[in-house]
PDB file of C-alpha atoms in Angstrom:
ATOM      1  CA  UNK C   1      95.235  25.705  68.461  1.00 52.00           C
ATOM      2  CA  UNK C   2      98.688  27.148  68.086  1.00 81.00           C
ATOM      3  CA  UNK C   3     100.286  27.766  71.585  1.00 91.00           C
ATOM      4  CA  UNK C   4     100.092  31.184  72.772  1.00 97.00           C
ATOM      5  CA  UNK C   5     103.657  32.830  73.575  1.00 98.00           C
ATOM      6  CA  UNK C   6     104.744  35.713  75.647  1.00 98.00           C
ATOM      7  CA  UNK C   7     107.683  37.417  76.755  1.00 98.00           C
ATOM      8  CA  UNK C   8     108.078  38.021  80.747  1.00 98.00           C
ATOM      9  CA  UNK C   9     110.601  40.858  81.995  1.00 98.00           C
ATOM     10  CA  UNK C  10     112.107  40.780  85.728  1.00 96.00           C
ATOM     11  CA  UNK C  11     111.310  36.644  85.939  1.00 97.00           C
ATOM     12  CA  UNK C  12     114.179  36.187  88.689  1.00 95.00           C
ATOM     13  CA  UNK C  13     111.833  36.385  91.696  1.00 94.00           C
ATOM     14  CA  UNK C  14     108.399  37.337  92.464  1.00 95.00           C
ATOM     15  CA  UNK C  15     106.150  38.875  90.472  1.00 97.00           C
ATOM     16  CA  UNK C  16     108.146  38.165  86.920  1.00 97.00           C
ATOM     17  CA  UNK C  17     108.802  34.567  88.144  1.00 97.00           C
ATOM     18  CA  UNK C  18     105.048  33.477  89.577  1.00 97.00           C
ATOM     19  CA  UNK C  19     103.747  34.736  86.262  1.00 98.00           C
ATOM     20  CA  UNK C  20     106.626  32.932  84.400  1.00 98.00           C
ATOM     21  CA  UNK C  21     105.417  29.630  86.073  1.00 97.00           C
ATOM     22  CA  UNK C  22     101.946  29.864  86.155  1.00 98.00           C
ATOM     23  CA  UNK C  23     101.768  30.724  82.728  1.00 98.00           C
ATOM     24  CA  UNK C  24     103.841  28.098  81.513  1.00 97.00           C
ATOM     25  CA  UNK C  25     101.877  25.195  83.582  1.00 96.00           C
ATOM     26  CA  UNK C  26      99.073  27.015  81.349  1.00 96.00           C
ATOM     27  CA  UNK C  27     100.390  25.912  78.282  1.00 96.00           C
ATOM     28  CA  UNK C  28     101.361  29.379  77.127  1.00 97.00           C
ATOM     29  CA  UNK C  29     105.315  29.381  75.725  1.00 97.00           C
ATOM     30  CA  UNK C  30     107.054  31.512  77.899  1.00 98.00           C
ATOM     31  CA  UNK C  31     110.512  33.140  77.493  1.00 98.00           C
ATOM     32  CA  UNK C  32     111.391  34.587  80.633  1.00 98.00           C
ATOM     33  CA  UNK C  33     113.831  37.007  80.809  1.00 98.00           C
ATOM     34  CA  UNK C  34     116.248  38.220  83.642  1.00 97.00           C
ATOM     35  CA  UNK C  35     119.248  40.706  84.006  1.00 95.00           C
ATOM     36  CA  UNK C  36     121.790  38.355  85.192  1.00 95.00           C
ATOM     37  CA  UNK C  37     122.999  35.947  83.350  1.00 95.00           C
ATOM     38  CA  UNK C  38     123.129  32.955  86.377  1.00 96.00           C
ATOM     39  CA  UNK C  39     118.826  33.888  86.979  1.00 96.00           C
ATOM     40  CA  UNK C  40     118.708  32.948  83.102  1.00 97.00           C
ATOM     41  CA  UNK C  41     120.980  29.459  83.685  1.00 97.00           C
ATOM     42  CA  UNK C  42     118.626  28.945  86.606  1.00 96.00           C
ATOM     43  CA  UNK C  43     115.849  28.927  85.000  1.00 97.00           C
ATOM     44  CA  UNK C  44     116.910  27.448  81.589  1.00 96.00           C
ATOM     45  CA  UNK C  45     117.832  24.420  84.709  1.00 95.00           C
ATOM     46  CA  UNK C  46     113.985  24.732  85.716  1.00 93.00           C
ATOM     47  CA  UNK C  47     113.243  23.683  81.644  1.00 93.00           C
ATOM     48  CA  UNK C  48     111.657  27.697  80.994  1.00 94.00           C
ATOM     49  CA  UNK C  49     113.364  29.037  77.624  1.00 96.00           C
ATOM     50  CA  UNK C  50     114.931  31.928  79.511  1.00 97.00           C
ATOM     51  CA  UNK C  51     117.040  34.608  78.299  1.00 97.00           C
ATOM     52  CA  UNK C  52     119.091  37.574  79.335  1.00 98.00           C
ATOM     53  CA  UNK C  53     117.714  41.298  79.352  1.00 98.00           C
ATOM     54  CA  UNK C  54     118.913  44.540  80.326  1.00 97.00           C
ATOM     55  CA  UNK C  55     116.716  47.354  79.952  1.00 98.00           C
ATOM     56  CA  UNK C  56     119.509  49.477  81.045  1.00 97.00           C
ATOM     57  CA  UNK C  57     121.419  47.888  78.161  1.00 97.00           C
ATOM     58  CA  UNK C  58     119.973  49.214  74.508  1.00 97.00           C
ATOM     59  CA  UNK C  59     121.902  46.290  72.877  1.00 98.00           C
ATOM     60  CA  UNK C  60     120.499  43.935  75.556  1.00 98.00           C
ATOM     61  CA  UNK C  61     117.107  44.884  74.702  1.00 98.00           C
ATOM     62  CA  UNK C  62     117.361  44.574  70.785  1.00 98.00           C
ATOM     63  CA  UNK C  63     119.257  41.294  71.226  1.00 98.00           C
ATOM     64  CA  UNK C  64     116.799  40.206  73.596  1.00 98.00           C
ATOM     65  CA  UNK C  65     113.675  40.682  70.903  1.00 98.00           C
ATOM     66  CA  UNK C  66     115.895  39.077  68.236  1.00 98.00           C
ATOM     67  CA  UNK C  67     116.151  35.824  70.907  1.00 97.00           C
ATOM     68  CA  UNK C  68     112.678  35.962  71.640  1.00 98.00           C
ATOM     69  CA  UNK C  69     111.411  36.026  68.230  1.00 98.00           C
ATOM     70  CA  UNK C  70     113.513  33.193  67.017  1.00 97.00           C
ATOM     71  CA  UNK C  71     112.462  30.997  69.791  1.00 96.00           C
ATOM     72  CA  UNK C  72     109.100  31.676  68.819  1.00 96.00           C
ATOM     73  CA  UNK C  73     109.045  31.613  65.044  1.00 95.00           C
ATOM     74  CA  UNK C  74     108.493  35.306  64.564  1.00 96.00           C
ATOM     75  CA  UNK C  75     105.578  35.536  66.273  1.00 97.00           C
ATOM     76  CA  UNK C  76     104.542  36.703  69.892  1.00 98.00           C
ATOM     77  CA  UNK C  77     100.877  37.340  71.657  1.00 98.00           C
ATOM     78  CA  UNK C  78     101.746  39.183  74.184  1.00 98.00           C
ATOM     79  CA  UNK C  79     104.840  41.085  76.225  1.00 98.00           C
ATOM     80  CA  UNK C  80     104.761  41.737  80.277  1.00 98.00           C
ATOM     81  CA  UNK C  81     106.645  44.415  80.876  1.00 98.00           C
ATOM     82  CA  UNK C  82     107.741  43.620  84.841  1.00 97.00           C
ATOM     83  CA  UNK C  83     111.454  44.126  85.804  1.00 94.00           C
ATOM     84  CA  UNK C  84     111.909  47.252  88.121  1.00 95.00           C
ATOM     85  CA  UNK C  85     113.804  48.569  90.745  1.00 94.00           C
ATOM     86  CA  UNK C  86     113.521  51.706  93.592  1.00 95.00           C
ATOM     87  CA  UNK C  87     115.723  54.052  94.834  1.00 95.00           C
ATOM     88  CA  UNK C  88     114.986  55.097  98.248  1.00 93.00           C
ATOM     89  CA  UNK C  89     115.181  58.311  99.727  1.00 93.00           C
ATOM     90  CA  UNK C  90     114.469  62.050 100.106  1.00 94.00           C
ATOM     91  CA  UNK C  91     114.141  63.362  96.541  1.00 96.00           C
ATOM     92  CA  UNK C  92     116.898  66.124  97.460  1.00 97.00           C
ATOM     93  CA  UNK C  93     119.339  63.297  98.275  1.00 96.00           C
ATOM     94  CA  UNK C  94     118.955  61.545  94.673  1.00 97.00           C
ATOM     95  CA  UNK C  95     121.717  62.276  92.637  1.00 97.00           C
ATOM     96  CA  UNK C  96     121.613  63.122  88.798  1.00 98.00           C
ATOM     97  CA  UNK C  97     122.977  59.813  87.503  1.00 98.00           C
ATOM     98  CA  UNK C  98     120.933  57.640  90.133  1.00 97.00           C
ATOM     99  CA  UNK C  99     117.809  59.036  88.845  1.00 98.00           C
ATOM    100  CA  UNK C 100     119.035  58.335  84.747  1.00 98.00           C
ATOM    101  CA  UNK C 101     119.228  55.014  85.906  1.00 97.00           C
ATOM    102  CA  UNK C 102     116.331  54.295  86.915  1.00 98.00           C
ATOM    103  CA  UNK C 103     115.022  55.797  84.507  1.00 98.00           C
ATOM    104  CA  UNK C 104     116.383  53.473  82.289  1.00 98.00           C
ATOM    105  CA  UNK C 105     115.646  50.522  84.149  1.00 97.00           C
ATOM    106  CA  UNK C 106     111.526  51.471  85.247  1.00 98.00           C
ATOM    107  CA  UNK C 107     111.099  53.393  81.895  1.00 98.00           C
ATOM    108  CA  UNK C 108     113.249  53.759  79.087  1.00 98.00           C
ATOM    109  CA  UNK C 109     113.737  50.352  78.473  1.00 98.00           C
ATOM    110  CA  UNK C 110     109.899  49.314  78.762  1.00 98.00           C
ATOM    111  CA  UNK C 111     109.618  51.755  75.805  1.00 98.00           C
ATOM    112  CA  UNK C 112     112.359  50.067  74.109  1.00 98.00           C
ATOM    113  CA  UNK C 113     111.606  47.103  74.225  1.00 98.00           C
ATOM    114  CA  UNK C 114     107.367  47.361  73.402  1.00 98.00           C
ATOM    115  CA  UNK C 115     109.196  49.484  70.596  1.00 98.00           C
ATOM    116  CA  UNK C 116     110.634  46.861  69.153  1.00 98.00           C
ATOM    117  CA  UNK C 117     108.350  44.682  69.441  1.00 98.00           C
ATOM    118  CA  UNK C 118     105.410  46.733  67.859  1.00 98.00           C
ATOM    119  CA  UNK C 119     106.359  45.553  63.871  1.00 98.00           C
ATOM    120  CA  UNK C 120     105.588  42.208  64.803  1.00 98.00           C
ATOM    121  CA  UNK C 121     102.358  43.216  66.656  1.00 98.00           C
ATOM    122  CA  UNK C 122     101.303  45.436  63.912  1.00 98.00           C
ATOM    123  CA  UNK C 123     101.887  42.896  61.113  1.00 97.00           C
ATOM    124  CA  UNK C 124      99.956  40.200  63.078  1.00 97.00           C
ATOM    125  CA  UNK C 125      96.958  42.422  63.879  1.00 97.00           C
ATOM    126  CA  UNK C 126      97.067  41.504  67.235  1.00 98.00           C
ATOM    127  CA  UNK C 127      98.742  41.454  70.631  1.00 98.00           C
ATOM    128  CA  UNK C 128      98.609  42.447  73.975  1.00 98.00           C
ATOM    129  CA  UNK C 129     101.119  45.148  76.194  1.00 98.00           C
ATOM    130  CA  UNK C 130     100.737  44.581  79.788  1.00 98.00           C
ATOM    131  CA  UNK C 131     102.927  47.272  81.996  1.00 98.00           C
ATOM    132  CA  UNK C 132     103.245  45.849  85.752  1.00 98.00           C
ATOM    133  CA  UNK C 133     103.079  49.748  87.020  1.00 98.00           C
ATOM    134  CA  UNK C 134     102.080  50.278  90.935  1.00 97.00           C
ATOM    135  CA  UNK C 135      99.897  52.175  93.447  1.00 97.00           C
ATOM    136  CA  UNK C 136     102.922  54.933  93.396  1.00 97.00           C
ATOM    137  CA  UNK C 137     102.137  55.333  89.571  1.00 97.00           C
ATOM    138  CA  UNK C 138      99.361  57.361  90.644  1.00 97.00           C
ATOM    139  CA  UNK C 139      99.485  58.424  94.225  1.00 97.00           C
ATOM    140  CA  UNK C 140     102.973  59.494  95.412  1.00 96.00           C
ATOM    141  CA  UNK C 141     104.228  58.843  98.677  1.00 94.00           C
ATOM    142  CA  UNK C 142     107.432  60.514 100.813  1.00 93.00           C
ATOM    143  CA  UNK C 143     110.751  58.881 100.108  1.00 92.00           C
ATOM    144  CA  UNK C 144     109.900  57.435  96.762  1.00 94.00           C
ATOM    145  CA  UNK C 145     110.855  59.787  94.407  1.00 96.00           C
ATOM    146  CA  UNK C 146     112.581  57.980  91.723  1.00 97.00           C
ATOM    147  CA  UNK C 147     110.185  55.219  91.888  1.00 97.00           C
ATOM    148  CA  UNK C 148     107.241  57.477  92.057  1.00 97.00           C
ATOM    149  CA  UNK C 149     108.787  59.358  89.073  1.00 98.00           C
ATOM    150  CA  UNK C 150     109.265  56.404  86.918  1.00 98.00           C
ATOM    151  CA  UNK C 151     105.586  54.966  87.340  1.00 98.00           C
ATOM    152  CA  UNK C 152     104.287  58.037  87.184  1.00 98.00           C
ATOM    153  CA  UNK C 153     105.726  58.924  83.515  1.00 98.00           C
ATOM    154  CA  UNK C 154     104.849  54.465  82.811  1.00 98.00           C
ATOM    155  CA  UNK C 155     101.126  55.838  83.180  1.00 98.00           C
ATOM    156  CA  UNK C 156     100.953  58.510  80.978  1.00 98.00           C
ATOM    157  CA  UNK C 157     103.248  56.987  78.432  1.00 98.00           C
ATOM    158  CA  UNK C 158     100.795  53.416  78.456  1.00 98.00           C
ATOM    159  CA  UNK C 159      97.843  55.648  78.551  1.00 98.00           C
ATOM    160  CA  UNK C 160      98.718  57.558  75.477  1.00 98.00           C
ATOM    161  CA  UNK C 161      99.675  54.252  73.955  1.00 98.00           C
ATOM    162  CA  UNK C 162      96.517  52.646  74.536  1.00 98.00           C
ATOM    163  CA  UNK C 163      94.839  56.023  72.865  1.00 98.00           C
ATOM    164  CA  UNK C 164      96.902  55.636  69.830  1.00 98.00           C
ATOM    165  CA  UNK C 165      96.166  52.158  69.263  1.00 98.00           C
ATOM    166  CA  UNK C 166      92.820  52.081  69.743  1.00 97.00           C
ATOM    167  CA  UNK C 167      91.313  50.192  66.795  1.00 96.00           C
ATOM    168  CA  UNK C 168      94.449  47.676  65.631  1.00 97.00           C
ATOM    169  CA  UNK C 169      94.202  44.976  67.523  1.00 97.00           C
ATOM    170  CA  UNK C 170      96.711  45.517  70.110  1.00 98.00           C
ATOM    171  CA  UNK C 171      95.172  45.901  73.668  1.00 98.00           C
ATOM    172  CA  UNK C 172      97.117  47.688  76.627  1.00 98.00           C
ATOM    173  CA  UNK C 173      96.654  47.290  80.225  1.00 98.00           C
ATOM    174  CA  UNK C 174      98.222  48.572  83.153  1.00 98.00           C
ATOM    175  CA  UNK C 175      98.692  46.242  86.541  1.00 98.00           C
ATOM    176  CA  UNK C 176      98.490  48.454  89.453  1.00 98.00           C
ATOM    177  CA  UNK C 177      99.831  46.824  92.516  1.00 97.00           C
ATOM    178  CA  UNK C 178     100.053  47.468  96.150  1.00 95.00           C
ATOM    179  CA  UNK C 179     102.214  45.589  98.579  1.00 93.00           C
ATOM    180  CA  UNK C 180     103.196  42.321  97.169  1.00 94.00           C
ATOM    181  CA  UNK C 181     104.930  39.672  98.617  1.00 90.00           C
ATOM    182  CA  UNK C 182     108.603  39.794  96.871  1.00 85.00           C
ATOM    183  CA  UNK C 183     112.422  40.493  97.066  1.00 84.00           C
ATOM    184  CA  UNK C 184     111.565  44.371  95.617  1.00 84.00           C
ATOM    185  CA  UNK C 185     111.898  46.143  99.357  1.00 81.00           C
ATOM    186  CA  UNK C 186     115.376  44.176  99.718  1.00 81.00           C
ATOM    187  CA  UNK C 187     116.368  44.870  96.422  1.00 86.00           C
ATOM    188  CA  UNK C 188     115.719  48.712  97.413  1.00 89.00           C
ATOM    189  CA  UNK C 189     117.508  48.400 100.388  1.00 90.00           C
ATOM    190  CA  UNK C 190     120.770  48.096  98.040  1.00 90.00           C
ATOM    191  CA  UNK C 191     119.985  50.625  95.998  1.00 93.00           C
ATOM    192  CA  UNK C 192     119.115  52.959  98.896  1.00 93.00           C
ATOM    193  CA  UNK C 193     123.216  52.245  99.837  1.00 92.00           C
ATOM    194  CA  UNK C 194     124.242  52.220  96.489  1.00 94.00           C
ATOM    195  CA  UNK C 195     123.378  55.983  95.778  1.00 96.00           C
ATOM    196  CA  UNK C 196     122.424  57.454  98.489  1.00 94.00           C
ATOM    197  CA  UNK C 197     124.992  59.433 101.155  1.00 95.00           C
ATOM    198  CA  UNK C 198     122.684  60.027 103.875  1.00 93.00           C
ATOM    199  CA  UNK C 199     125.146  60.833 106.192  1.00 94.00           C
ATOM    200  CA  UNK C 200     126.488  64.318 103.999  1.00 95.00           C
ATOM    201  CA  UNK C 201     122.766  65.090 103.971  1.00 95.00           C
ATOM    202  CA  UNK C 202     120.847  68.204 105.533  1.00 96.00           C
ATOM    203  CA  UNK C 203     118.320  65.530 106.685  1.00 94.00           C
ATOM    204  CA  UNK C 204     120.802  63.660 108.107  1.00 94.00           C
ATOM    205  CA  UNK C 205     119.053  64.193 111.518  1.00 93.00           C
ATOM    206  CA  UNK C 206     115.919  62.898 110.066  1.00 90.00           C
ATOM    207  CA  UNK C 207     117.708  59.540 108.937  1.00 90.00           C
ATOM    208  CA  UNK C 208     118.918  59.179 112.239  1.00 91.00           C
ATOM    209  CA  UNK C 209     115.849  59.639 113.870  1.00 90.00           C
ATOM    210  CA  UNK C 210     114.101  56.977 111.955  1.00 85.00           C
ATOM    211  CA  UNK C 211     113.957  57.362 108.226  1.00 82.00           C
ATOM    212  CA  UNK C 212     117.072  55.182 108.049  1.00 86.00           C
ATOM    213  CA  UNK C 213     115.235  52.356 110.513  1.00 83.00           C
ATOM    214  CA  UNK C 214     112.453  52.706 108.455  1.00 78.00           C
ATOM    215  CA  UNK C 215     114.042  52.343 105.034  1.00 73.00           C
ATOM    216  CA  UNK C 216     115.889  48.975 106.489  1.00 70.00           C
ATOM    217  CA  UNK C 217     112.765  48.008 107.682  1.00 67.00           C
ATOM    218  CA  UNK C 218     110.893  47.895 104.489  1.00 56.00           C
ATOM    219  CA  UNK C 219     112.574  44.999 103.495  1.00 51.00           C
ATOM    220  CA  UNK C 220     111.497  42.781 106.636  1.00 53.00           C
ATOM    221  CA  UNK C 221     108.229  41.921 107.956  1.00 57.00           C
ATOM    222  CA  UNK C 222     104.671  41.928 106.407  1.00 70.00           C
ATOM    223  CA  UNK C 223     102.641  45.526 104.943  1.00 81.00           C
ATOM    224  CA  UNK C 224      98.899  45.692 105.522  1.00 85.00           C
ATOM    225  CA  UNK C 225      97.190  44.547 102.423  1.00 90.00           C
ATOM    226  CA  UNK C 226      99.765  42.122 101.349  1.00 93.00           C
ATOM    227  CA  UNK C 227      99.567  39.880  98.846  1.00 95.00           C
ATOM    228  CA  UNK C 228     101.933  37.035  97.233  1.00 95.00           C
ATOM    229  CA  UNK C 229     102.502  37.439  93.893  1.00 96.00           C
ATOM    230  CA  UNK C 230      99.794  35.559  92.048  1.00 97.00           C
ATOM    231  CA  UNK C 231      97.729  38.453  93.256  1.00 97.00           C
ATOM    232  CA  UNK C 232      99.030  39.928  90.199  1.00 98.00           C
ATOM    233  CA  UNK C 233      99.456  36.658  88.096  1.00 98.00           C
ATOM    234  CA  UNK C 234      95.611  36.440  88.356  1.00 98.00           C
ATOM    235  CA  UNK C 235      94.784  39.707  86.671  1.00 98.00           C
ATOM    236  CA  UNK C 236      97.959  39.024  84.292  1.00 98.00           C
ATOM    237  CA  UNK C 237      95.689  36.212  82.728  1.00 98.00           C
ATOM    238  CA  UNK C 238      92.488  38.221  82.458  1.00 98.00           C
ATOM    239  CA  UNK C 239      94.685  40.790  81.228  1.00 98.00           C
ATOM    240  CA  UNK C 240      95.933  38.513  78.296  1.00 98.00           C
ATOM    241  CA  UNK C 241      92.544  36.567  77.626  1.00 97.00           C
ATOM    242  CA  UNK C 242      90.023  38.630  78.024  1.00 98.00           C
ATOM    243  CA  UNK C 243      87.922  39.925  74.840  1.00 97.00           C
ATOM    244  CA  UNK C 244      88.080  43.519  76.388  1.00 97.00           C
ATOM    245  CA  UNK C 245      90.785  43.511  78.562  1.00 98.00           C
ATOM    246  CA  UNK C 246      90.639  46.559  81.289  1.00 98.00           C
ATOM    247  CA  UNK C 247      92.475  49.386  81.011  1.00 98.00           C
ATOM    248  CA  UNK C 248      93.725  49.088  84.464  1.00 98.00           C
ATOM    249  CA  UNK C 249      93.942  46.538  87.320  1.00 98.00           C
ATOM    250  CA  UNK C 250      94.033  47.438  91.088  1.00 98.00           C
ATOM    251  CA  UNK C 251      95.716  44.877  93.013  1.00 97.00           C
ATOM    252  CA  UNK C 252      95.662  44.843  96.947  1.00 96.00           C
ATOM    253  CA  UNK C 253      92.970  47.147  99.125  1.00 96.00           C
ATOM    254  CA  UNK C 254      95.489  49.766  99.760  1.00 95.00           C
ATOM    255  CA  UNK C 255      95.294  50.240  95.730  1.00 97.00           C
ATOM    256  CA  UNK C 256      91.940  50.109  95.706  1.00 97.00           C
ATOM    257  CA  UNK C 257      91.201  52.511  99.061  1.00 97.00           C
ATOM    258  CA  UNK C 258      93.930  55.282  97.428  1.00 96.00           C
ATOM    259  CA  UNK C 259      92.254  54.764  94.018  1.00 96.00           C
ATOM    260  CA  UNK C 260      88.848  55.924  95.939  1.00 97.00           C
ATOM    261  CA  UNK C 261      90.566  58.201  98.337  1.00 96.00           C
ATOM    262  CA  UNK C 262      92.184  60.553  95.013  1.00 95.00           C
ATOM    263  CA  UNK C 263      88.602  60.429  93.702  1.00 95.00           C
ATOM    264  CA  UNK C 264      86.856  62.321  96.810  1.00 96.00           C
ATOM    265  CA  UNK C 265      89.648  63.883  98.840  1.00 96.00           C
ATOM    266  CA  UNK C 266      91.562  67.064  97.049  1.00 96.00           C
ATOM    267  CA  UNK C 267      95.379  67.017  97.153  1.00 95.00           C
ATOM    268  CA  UNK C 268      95.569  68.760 100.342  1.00 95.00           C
ATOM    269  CA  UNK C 269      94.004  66.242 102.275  1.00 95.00           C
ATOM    270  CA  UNK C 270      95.299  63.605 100.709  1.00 94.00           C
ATOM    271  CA  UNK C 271      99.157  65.418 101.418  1.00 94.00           C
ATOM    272  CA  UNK C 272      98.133  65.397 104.807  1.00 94.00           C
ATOM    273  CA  UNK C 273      96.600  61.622 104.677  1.00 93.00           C
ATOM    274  CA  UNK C 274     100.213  60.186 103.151  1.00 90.00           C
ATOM    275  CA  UNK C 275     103.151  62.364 103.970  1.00 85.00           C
ATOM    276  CA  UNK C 276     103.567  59.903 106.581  1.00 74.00           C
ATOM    277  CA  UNK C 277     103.568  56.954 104.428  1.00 69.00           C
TER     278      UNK C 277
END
């Protein structure tokens, strides 16, 4: 059989990374892609063929596709769209160019780069689109704006993707986790410091009286319904090998019990239920 190959997004840590490996001790030829440039090095070290991608960067992303398809002949089965960031904090305290970037990271560049890739997928007749999109892509949660925002407009944009190719070949899925064992709440932490001036902010008051503990806090400790990352890995695979692939995935209870909850509960309830969250 000829070896299966796929291109992995985000691979520095966690998520992107478990898949990455698992995958490759699979048999499947990976190319794992980070942002930086030492993550790539690192994992070129490992023996992974590993290369650089910015989805911030449009020239990053088309380079990245041209890499990807010479290490694999011109061919690729699948893509995992993966690398994302968040951007704490009060949607009112989010400035303009904090929320274009993420933007660019979460969404614009996932579109980009599945772009791209969509000639080879159509002249194959085959190929699979897996978006790693979250519990906050469909139930939003206080102090997650940006994040919320970005899955949020991932789910409609895969869904209507999935519509229009319906028929080709090409199967889409979305991976919806909860809390997953990684670097993301750390990662956040920066971001949080980064762009947000919480002390110039009407709610300062409310960052002093525990918003701010609780944002550092994220990035310690363990969440109910935690999971390491090959949680996700797991329904990756099904994802890519399955005759029928699902449409979605729920990892984690807390994905599953908000999943239910927004099927019985309307949005005034389930307000109430999360604005503490």
């Amino acid at each position: 059989m000829t070896q299966r190959s796929i291109l992995i997004t985000g691979c520095s840590s966690g998520i992107g990374l478990d898949a990455a490996r698992t995958l490759h001790a699979q048999g499947w030829l990976v190319i794992a892609s980070c942002r930086s440039l030492s993550d790539v090095e690192r994992l070129k070290a490992e023996g992974f063929r590993s290369i650089q991608l910015d989805y911030e960067d449009e020239t990053s992303v088309a380079n990245a596709v041209s890499q990807t398809l010479a290490e694999t002949g011109g061919t690729l089965d699948a893509v995992f769209n993966n690398g994302a960031y968040a951007i704490p904090g009060p949607a009112e305290d989010l400035p303009r160019p904090a929320m274009r970037a993420i933007f660019e990271a979460n969404f614009l560049g996932w579109h980009d780069l599945t772009r791209r890739l969509m000639p080879t997928f159509r002249a194959q007749g085959h190929g699979r689109i897996i978006m790693c999109s979250s519990v906050l892509g469909f139930q939003a949660m206080p102090w997650r704006a940006a994040y919320n925002a970005t899955k949020f407009a991932l789910e409609g944009y895969t869904d209507t993707l999935r519509m229009e190719l319906r028929g080709s070949g090409i199967h889409v899925s979305l991976i919806e986790p909860g809390p997953i064992r990684t670097e993301f709440r750390k990662n956040a932490i920066q971001q949080f410091e980064n762009w947000v001036d919480w002390e110039s902010s009407v709610l300062r008051d409310k960052y002093e009286a525990g918003l701010l503990a609780k944002l550092k806090k994220a990035g310690t400790g363990k969440t109910p319904g935690e999971l390491g990352p090959e949680a996700v890995t797991k329904k990756l695979i099904h994802a890519l090998t399955a005759t029928h692939p699902r449409s979605r995935y729920y990892v984690t209870w807390p994905t599953h019990l908000a999943g239910s909850l927004r099927r019985v509960l309307p949005t005034r309830a389930l307000d109430a239920l999360f604005h503490r969250s």
